[in-house]
Short mmCIF file of C-alpha atoms in Angstrom, two decimals:
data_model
loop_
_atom_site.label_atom_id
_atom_site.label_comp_id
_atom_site.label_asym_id
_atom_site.label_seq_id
_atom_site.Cartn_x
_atom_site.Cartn_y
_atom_site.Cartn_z
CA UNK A 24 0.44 -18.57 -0.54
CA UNK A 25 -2.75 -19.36 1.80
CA UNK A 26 -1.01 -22.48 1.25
CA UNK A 27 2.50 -23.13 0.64
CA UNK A 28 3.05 -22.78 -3.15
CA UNK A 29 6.21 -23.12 -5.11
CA UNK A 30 6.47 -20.19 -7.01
CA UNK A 31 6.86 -20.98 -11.21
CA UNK A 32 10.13 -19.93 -12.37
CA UNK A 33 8.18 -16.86 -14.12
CA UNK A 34 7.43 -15.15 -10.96
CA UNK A 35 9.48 -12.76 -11.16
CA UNK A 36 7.57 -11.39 -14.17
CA UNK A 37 5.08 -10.58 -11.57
CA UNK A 38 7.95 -9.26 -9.35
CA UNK A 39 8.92 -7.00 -12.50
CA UNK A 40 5.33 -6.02 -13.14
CA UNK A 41 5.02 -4.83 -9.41
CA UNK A 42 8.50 -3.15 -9.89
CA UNK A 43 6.99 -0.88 -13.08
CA UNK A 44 9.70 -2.52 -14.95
CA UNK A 45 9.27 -1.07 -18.10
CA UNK A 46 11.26 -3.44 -20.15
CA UNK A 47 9.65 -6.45 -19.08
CA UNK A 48 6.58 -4.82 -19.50
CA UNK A 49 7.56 -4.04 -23.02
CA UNK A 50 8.97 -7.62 -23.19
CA UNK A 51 5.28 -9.14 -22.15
CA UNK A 52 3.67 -7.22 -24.97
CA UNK A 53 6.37 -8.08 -27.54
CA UNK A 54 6.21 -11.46 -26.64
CA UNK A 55 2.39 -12.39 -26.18
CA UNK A 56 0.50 -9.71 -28.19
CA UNK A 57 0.02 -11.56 -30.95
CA UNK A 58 -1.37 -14.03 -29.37
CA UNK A 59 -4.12 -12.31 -27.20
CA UNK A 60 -4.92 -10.63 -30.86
CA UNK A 61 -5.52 -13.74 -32.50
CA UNK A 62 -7.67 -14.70 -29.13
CA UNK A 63 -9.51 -11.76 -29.59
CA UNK A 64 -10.44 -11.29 -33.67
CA UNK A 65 -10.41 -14.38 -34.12
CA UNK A 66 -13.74 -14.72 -31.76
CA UNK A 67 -15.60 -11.78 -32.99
CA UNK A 68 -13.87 -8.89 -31.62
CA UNK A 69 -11.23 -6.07 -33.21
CA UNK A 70 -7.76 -5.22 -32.38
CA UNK A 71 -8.75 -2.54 -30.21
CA UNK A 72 -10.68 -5.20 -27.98
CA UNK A 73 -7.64 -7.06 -27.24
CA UNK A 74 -5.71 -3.88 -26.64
CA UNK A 75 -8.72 -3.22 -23.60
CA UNK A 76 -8.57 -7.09 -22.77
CA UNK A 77 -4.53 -7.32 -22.47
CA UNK A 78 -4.15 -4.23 -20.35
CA UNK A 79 -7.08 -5.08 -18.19
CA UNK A 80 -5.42 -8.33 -17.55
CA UNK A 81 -1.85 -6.94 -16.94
CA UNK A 82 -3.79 -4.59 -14.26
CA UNK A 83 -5.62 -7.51 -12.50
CA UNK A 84 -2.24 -9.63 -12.85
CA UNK A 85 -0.34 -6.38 -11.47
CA UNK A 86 -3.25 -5.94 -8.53
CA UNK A 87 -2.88 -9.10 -6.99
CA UNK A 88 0.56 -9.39 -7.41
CA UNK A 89 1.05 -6.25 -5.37
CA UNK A 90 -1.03 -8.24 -2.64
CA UNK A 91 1.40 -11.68 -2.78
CA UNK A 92 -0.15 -13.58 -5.16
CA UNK A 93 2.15 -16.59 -6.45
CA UNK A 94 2.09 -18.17 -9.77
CA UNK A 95 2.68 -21.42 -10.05
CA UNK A 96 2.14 -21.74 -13.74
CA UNK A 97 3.58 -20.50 -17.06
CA UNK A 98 3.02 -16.73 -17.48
CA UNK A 99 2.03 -17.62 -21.00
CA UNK A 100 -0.81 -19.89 -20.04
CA UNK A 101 -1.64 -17.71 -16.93
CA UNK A 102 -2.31 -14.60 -19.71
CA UNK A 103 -3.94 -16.18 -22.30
CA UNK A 104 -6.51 -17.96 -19.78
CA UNK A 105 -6.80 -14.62 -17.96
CA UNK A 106 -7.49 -12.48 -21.46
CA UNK A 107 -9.67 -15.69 -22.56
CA UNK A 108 -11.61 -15.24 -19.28
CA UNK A 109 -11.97 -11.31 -19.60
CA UNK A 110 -12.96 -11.96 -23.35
CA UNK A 111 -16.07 -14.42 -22.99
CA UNK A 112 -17.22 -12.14 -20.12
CA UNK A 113 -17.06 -9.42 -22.87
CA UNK A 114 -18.83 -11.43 -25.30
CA UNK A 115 -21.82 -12.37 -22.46
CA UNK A 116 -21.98 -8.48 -21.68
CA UNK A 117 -22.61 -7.70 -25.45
CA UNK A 118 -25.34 -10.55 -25.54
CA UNK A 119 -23.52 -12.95 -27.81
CA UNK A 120 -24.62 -16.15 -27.58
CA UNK A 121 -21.86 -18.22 -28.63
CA UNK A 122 -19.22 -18.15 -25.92
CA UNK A 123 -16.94 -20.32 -26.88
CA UNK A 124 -13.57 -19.53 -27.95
CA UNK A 125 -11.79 -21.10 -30.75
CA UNK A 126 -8.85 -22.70 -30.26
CA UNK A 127 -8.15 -21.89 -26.92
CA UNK A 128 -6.85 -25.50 -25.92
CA UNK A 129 -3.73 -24.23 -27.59
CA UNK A 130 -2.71 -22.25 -25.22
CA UNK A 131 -4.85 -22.95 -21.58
CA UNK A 132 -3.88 -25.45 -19.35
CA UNK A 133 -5.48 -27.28 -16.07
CA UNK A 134 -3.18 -25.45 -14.30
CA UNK A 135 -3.23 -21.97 -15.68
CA UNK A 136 -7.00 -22.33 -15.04
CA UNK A 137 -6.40 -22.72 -11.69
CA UNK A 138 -4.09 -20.15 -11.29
CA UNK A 139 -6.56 -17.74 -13.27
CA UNK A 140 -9.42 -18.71 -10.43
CA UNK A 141 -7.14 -18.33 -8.06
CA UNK A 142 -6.48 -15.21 -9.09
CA UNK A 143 -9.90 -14.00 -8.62
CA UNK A 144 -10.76 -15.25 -5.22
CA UNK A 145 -7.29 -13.71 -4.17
CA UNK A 146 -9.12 -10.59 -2.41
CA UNK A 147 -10.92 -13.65 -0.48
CA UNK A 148 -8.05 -15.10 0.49
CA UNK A 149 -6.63 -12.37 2.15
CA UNK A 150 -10.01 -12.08 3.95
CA UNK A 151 -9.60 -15.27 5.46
CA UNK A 152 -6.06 -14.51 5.96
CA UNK A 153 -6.91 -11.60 8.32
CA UNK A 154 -9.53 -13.54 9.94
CA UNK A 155 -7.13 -16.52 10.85
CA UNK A 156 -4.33 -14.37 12.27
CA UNK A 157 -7.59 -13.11 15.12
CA UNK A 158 -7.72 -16.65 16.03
CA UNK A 159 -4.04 -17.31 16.56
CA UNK A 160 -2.74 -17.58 20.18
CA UNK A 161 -1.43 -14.07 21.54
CA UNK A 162 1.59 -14.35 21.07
CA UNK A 163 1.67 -15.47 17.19
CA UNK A 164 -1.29 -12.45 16.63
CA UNK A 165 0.55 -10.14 17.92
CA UNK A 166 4.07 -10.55 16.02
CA UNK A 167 1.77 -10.70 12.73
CA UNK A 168 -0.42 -8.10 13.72
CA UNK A 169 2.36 -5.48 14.52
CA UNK A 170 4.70 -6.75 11.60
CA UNK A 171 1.78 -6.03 8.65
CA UNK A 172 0.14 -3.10 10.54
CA UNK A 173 1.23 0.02 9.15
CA UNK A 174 2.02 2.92 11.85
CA UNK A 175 -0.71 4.97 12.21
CA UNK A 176 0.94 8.63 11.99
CA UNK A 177 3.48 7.52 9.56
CA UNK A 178 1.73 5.30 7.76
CA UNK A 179 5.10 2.70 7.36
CA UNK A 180 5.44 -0.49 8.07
CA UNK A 181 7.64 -1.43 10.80
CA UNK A 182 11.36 -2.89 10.68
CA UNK A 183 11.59 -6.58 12.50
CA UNK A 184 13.92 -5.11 14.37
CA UNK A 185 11.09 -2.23 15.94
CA UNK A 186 9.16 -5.25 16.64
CA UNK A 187 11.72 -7.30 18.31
CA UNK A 188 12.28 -4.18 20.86
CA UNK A 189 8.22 -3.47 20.92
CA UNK A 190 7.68 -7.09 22.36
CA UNK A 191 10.86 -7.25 24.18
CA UNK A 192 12.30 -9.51 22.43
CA UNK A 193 15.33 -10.89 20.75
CA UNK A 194 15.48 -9.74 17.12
CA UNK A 195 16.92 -13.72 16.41
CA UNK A 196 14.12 -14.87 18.06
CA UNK A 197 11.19 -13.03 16.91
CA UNK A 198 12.36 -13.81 13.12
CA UNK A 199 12.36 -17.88 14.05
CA UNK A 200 9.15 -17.14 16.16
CA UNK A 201 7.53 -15.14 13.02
CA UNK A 202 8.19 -17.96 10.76
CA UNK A 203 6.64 -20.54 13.17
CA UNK A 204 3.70 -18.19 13.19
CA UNK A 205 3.42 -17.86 9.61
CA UNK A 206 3.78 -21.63 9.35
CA UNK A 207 1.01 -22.25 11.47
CA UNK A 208 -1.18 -19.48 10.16
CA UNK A 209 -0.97 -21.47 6.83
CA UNK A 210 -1.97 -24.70 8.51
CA UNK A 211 -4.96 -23.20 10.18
CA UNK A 212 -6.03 -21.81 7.18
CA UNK A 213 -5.68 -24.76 4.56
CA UNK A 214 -8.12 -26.16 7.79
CA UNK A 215 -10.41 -23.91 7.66
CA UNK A 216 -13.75 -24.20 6.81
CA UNK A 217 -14.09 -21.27 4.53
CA UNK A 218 -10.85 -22.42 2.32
CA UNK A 219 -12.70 -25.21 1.18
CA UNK A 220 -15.35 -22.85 -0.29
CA UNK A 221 -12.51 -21.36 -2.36
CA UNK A 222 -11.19 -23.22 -5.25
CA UNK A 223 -8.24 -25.96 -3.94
CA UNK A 224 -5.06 -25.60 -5.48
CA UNK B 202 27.05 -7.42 6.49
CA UNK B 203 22.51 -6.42 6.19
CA UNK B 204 20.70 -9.85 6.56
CA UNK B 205 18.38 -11.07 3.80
CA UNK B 206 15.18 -10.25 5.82
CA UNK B 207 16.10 -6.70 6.47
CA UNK B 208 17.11 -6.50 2.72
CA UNK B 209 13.55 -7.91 2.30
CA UNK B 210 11.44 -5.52 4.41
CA UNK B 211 13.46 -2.48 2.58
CA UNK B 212 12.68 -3.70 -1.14
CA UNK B 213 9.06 -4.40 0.19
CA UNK B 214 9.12 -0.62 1.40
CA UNK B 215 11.20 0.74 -1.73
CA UNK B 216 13.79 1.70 0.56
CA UNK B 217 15.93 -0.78 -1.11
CA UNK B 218 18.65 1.12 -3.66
CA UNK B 219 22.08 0.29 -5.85
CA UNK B 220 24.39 -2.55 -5.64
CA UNK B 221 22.02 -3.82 -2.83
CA UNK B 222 19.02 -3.99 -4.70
CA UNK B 223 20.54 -5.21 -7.93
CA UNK B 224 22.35 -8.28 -5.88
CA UNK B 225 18.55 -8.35 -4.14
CA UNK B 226 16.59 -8.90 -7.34
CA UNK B 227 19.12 -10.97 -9.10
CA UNK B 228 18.79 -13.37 -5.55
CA UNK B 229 15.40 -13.08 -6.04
CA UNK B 230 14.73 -14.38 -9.59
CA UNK B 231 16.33 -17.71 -8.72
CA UNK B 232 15.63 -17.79 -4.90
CA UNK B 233 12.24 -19.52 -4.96
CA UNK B 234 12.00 -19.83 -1.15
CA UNK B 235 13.09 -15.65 -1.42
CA UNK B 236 10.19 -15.17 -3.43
CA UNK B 237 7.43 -17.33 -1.91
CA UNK B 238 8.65 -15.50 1.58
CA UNK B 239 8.36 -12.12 -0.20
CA UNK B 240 4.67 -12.97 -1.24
CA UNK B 241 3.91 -13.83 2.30
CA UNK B 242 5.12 -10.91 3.04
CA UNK B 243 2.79 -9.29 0.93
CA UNK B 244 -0.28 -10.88 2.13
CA UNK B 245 0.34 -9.86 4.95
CA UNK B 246 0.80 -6.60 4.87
CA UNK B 247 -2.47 -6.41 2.28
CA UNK B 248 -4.63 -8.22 4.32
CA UNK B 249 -4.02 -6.77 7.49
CA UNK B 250 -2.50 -2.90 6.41
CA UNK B 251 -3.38 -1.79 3.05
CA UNK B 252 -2.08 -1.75 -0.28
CA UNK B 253 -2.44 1.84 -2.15
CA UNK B 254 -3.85 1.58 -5.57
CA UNK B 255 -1.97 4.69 -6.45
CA UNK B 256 0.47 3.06 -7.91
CA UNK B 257 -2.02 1.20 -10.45
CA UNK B 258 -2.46 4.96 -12.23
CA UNK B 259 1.73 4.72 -13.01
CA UNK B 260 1.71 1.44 -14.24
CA UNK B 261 -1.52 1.92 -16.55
CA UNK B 262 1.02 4.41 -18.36
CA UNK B 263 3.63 2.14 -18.92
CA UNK B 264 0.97 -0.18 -20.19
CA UNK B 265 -0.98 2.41 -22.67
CA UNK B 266 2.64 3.41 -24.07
CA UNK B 267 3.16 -0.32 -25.31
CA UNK B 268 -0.33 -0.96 -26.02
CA UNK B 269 -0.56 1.98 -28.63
CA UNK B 270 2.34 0.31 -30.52
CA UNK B 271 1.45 -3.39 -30.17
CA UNK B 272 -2.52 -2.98 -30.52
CA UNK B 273 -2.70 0.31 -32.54
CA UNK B 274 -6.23 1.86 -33.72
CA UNK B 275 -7.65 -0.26 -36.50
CA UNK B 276 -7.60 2.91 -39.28
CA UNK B 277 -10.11 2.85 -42.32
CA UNK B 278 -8.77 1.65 -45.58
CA UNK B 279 -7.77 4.65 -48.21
CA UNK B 280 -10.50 5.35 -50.30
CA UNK B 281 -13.90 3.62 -48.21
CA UNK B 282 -16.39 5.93 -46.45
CA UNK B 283 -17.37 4.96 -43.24
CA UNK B 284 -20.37 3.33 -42.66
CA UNK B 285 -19.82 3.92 -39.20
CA UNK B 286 -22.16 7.08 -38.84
CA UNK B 287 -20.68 10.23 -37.41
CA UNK B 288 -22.89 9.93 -34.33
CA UNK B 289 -21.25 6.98 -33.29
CA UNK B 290 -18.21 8.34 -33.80
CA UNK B 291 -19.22 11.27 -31.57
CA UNK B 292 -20.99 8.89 -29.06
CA UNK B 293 -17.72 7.69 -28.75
CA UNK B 294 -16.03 10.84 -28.28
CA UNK B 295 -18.35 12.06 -25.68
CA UNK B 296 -17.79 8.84 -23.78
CA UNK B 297 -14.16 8.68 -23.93
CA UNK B 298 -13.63 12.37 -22.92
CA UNK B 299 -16.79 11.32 -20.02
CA UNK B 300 -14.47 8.84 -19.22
CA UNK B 301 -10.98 11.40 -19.02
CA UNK B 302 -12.99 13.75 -16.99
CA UNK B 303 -14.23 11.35 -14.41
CA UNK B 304 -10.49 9.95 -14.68
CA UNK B 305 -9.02 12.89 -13.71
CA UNK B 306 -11.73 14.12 -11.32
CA UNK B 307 -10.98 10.67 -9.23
CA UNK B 308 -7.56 10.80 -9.29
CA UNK B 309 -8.02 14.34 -8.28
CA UNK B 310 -10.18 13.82 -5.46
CA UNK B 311 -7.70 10.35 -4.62
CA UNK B 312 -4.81 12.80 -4.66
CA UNK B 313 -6.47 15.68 -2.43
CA UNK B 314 -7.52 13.36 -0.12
CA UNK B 315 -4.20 11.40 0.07
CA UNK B 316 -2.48 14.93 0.71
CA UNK B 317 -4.90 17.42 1.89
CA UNK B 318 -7.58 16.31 3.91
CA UNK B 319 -6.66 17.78 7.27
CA UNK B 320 -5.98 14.17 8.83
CA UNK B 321 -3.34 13.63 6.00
CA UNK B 322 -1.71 17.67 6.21
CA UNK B 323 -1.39 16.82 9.60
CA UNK B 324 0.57 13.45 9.20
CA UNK B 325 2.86 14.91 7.14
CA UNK B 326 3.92 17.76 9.75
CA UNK B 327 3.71 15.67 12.98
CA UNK B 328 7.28 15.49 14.29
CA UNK B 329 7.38 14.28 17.76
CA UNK B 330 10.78 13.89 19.70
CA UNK B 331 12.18 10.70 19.14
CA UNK B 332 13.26 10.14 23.03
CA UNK B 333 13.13 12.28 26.42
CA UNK B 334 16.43 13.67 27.03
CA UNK B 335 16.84 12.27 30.12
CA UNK B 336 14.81 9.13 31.31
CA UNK B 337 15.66 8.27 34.99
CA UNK B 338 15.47 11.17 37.70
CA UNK B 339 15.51 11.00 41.75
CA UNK B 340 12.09 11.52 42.61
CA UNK B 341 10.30 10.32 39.12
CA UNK B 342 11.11 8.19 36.49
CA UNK B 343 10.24 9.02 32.32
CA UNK B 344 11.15 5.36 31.69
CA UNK B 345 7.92 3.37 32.40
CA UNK B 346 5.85 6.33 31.15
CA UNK B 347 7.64 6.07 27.73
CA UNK B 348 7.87 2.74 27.04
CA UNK B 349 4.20 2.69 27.06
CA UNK B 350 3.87 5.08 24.93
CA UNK B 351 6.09 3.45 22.62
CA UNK B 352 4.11 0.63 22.89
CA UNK B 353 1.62 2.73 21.96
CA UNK B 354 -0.34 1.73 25.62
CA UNK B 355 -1.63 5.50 25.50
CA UNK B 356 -3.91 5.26 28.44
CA UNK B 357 -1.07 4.17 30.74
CA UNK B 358 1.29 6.61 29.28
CA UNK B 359 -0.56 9.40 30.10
CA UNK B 360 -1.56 8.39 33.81
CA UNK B 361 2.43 7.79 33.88
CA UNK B 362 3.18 10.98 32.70
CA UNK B 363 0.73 12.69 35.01
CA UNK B 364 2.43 11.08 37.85
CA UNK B 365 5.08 13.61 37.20
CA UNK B 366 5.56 16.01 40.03
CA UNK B 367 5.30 19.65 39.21
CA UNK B 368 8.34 20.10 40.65
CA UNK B 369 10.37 17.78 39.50
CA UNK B 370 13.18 18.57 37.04
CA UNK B 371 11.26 16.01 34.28
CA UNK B 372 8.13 17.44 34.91
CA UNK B 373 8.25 19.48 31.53
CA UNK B 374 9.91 16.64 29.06
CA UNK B 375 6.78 14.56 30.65
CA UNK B 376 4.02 17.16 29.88
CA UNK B 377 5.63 17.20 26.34
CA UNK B 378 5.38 13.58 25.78
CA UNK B 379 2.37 12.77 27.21
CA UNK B 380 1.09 16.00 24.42
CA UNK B 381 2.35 13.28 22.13
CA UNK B 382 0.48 10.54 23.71
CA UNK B 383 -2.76 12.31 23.60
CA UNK B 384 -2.63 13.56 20.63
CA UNK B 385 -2.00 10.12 18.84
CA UNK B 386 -4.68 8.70 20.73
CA UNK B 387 -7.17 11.08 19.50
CA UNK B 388 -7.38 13.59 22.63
CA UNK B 389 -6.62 16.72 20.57
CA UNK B 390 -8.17 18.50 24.10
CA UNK B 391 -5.68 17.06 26.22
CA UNK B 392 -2.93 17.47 23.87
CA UNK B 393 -3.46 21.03 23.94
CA UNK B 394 -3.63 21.39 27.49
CA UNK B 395 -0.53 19.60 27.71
CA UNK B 396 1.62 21.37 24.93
CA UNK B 397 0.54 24.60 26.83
CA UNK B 398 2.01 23.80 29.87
CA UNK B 399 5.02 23.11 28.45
CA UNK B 400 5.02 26.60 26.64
CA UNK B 401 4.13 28.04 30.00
CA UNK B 402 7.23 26.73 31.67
CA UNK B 403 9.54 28.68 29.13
CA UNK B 404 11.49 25.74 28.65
CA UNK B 405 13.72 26.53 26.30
CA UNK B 406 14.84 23.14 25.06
CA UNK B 407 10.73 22.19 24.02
CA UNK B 408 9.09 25.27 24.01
CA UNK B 409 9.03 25.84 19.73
CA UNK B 410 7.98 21.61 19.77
CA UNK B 411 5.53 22.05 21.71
CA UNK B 412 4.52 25.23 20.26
CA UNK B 413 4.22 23.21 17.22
CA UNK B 414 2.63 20.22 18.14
CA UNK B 415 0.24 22.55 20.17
CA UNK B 416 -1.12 23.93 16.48
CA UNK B 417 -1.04 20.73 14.95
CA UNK B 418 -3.51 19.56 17.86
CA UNK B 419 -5.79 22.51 17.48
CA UNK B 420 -5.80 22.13 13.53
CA UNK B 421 -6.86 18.15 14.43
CA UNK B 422 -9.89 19.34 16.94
CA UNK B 423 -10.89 21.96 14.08
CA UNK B 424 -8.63 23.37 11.31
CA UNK B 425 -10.52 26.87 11.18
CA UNK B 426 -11.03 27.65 14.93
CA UNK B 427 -9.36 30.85 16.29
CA UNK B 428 -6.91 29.51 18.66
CA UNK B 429 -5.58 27.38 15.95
CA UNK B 430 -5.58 30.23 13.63
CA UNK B 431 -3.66 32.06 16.09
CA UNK B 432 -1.01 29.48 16.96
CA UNK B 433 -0.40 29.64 13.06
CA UNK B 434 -0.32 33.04 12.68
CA UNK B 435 2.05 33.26 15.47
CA UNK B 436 4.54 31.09 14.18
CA UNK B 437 3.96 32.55 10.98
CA UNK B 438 4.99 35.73 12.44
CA UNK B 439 8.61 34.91 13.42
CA UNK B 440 10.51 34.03 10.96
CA UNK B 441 13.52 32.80 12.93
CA UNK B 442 11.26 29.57 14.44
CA UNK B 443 12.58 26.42 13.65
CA UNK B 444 8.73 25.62 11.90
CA UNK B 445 8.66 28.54 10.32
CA UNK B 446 9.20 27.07 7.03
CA UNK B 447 7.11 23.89 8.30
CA UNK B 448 4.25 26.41 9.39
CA UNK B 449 4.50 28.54 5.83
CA UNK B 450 4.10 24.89 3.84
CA UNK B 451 0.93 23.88 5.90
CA UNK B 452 -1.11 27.26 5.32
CA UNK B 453 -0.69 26.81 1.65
CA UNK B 454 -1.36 23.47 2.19
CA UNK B 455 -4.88 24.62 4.30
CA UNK B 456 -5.81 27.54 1.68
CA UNK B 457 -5.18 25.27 -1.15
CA UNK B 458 -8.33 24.61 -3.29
CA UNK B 459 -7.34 20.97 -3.22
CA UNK B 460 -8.97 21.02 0.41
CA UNK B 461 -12.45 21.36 -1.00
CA UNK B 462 -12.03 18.33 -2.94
CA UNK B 463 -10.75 16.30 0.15
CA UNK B 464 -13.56 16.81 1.94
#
């Protein structure tokens, strides 16, 4: 969501995975464990391997979820090109020389690799994020700033409504004002010079 | 009838419960605009608050339950020996229980901080008034003084609340909160000098809040100095004060050995 994406209709497996639900964690396994298997012995490793790989995914997938991240391809193709990802860096790390993996075009898409990248340079996106809403006009900084700061003492993020009466404001008007904001905090960073450095989606 | 951002910001905050949150996450699945919005959200909050990894320890659970089904330990066919040599299998052991300890011992050392490292014990207990009783007098006026310290503008709050008269009826309510202000800005000193004068007046409406708030600040300048011993032990010593119970939970929070671990 640096830039406006349309969320795949599997996003709310994400949206489960953030919510610990167990059955659709359960469903995930149940579903695409076989696969990730055959990824994984199939290409010199043992079922305990893709055990490691799967979960590892699930916890980057559940990471950057927690953080916004939007998905804008099949889940299916989003795992499989995560675990493939996870799986030739395991290879490299135990000094393999082949890294290729068989039949992964089965699977992978164009897309799903971009979602996969994107899903690693989502820490520095939020960077950027943070460093764009400092160079919004006052006003616009400080409706973001006070609406994702958490209170100090309490450590909870603040109601719309404790913002509205903060800034004086209207709570009607600071939601159409906070959605202006966020429109033009995605335009400034989709211009930014640093977004260009990270992979375009 | 709650609007759909409010009903946002409470599932964001897990606030969010029954009917309301089943109708929520049913909107959800097939809201797309819902869900990109909630993932702003998120950002948001991540990039410019903080998102607690805690919650990464609960969901590893859920994930090691289905994983010991759906990926279970390879075991050695009946009747081959191993050529595996033991020490590998103990080099193994050793590792995995090095990794268990060093498991726990972080999550131990996450959790003591999280709840016992004195900023944190102190969080937990600080209870401020949520308004003055009375806000507009004859000769001074709380208003202007607390609306910047709701606005968390501490340094004008406190010259506000200073303007106070001695005299004047308010004078007390404005020592309290500007104790409040001080203390969230950091000036544990000031607090205390404030919360005293309030005790000092006998006031009976603020005099066990202030009391209070007075040990909190001396626990926040230095948790095992003698005055904020003594405020402790004082409350500790009457068991009809309103933070008696408060005051019991925060000296077993203070002896606990949890404390050495927070740092």
């Amino acid at each position: 969501m640096s830039t406006q994406h349309i969320p795949h209709d599997d996003q709310y497996i994400l949206e489960a995975l953030v919510q610990h639900d167990s059955s659709v964690v359960a469903a995930v396994y149940r579903d695409y464990s076989d696969m990730i298997r055959a990824l994984v012995t199939e290409n010199g490793g043992a079922t305990n391997d893709a055990g490691d790989v799967f979960q590892d995914a699930l916890i980057d997938i559940y990471r950057q979820a927690q953080r916004g991240y939007v998905l804008t391809c099949s889940f299916k193709s989003f795992l499989y090109t995560v675990c493939r990802n996870k799986w030739l860096d395991e290879l490299r790390r135990r000094g393999r020389m082949e890294v290729t993996i068989k039949g992964s075009e089965r699977f992978t898409t164009e897309i799903a690799e971009d979602n996969a990248d994107r899903l690693d340079q989502h820490e520095e996106r939020l960077a950027l994020l943070a460093a764009t809403v400092e160079t919004m006009g006052p006003s616009c900084r400080d409706i973001l700033k006070l609406a994702w700061t958490p209170h100090s003492q309490t450590n909870k993020y603040p109601a719309l409504s404790e913002v509205a009466e903060q800034l004086g404001l209207s709570y009607a008007y600071l939601r159409k004002k906070k959605s202006e904001c966020e429109q033009a905090l995605r335009e400034k960073m989709k211009n930014a010079p640093e977004f260009t450095q990270l992979k375009d989606q | 009838m709650t609007d759909t951002y409010t009903l946002m910001e409470k599932y964001l905050d897990g606030t969010l419960a029954g009917d309301e949150l089943s109708t929520f996450e049913a909107q959800l699945r097939k809201d797309k605009i819902l869900q990109a919005e909630l993932s702003m959200q998120r950002q948001g909050r991540a990039a410019l608050g903080a998102v607690a990894d805690s919650e990464v320890a609960d969901f590893e659970k859920i994930l090691k339950k289905n994983s010991a089904h759906y990926f279970p330990v390879e075991s050695q066919p009946a009747g081959t020996i191993s050529k595996a040599a033991p020490r590998i299998v103990w080099r193994k052991w050793l590792a995995a229980a090095a990794a268990v300890l060093a498991l726990v011992f972080a999550g131990l050392k996450w959790y003591a901080t999280a709840k016992y490292e004195i900023s944190a014990i102190l969080a937990q207990h600080y209870a401020p008034a949520a308004t003055p009783a009375t806000l507009s007098g004859e000769t001074y006026d709380l208003q202007e003084a607390y609306t910047a310290y709701r606005n968390q503008k501490y340094a004008v709050a406190i010259q506000a609340f200073n303007a106070a008269p001695a005299d004047d009826p308010q004078y007390t309510e404005a020592m309290l909160f500007k104790g409040y202000a001080c203390y969230e800005s950091g000036q544990y000193g000031a607090a205390l000098a404030a919360f005293d004068l309030v005790i000092k007046s006998s006031d009976a409406r603020f005099l066990h809040n202030a009391e209070w708030h007075r040990l909190l600040a001396a626990l926040a300048e230095n948790p095992k100095s003698e005055p904020a011993q003594a405020y402790l032990q004082q409350i500790l010593g009457d068991a009809s004060h309103p933070y008696y119970a408060e005051a019991k939970k925060i000296e077993r929070q203070l002896k606990s050995p949890l404390r050495y671990l927070a740092g």
